Short mmCIF file of C-alpha atoms in Angstrom, two decimals:
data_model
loop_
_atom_site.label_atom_id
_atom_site.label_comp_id
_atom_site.label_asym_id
_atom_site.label_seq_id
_atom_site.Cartn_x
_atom_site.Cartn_y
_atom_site.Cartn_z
CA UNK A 31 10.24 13.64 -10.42
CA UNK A 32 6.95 12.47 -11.59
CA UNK A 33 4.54 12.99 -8.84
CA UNK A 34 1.94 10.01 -7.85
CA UNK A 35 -1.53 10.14 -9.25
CA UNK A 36 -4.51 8.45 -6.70
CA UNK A 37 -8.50 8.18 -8.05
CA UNK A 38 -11.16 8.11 -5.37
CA UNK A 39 -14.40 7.70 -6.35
CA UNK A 40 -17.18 8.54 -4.59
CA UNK A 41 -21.21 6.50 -4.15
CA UNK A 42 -23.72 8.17 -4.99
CA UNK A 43 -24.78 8.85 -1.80
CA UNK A 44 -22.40 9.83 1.00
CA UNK A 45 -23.20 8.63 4.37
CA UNK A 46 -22.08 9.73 7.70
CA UNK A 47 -20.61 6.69 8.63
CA UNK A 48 -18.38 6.90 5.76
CA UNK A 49 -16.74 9.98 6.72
CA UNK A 50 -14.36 8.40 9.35
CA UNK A 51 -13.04 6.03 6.85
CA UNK A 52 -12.01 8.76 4.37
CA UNK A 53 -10.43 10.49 7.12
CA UNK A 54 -7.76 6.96 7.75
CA UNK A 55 -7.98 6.76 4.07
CA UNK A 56 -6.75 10.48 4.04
CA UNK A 57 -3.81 10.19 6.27
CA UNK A 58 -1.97 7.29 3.49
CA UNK A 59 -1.75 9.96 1.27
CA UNK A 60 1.93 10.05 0.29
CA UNK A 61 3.65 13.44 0.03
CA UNK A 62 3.53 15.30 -3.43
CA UNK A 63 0.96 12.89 -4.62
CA UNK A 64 -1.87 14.37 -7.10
CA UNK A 65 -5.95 13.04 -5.86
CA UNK A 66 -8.50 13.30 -7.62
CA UNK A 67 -11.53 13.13 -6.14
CA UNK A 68 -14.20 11.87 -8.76
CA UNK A 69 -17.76 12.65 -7.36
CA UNK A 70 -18.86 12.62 -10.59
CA UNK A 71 -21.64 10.18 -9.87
CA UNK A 72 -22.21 11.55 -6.22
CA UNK A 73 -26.13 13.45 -6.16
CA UNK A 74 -25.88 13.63 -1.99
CA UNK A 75 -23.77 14.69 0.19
CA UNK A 76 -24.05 15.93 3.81
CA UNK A 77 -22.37 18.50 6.10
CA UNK A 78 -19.87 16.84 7.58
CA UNK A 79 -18.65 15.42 3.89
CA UNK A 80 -18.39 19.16 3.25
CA UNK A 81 -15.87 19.06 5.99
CA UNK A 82 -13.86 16.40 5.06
CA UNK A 83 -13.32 17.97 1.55
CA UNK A 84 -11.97 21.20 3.15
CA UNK A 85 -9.83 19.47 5.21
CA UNK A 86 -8.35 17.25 2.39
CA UNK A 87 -7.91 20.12 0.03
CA UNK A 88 -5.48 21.70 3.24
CA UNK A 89 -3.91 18.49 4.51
CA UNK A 90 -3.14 17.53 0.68
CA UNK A 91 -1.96 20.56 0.06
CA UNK A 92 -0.40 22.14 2.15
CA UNK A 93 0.74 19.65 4.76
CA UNK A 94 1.48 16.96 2.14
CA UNK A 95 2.90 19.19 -0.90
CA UNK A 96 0.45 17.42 -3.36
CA UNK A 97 -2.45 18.74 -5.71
CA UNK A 98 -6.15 17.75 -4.50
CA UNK A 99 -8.67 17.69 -7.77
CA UNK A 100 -12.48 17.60 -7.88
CA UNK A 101 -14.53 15.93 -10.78
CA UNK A 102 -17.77 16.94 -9.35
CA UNK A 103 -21.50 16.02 -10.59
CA UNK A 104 -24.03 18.78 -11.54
CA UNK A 105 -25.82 18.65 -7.85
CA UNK A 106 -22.92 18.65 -6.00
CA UNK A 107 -21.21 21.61 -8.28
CA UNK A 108 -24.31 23.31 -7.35
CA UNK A 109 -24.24 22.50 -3.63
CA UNK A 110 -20.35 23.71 -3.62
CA UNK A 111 -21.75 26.98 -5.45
CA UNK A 112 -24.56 27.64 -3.05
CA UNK A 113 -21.97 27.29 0.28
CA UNK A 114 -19.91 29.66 -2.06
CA UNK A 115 -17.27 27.53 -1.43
CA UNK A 116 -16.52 27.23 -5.57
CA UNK A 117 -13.02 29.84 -5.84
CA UNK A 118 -12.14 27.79 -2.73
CA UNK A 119 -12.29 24.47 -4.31
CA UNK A 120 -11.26 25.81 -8.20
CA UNK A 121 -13.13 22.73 -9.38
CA UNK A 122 -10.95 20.80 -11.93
CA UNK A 123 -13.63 18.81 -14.90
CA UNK A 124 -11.06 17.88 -17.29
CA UNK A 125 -7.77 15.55 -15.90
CA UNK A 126 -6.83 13.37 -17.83
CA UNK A 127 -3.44 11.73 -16.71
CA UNK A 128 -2.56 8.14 -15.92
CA UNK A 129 -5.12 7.64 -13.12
CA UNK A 130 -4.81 5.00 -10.33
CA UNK A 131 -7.30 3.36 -8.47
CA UNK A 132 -6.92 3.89 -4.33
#
């Protein structure tokens, strides 16, 4: 069974009054369905953003049964690698499958 592939792309700047609306967006995620999160234009991000991503990266996961992948930019790699969260996240640079728009 060929498993659903969703795109999300991020602004460039993540605001806090964004976060809320990933978190709805998050719970439409169908079971066994491959994300990718492409923040590969994103240069700020705050805390609670941080957040979010480890929570998506579980509820895809492991609640859902899917596969949660990061495209990340060079500042937000490097934000990931200071909060050490980088093993955690085993950032993904090169998908290249039949990607969807969400």
């Amino acid at each position: 069974m060929n498993r659903k592939f969703t795109k999300w792309s991020f602004p460039v700047v993540v605001r806090y009054d964004e976060i809320s609306e990933y978190s709805l967006m998050l719970k439409k995620v169908e079971e066994r369905e491959n994300v990718l999160f492409d923040l590969s234009e994103t240069k700020r991000i705050n805390s609670s953003f941080i957040g979010f991503l480890i929570h998506a990266k579980e509820y895809i996961e492991n609640r859902n049964n899917g596969q949660l992948h990061l495209k990340f930019s060079d500042s937000i790699e490097r934000i990931v690698a200071l909060l050490g969260l980088t093993a955690h996240f085993c950032v993904n640079t090169g998908i290249n499958p039949d990607i969807k728009s969400a």
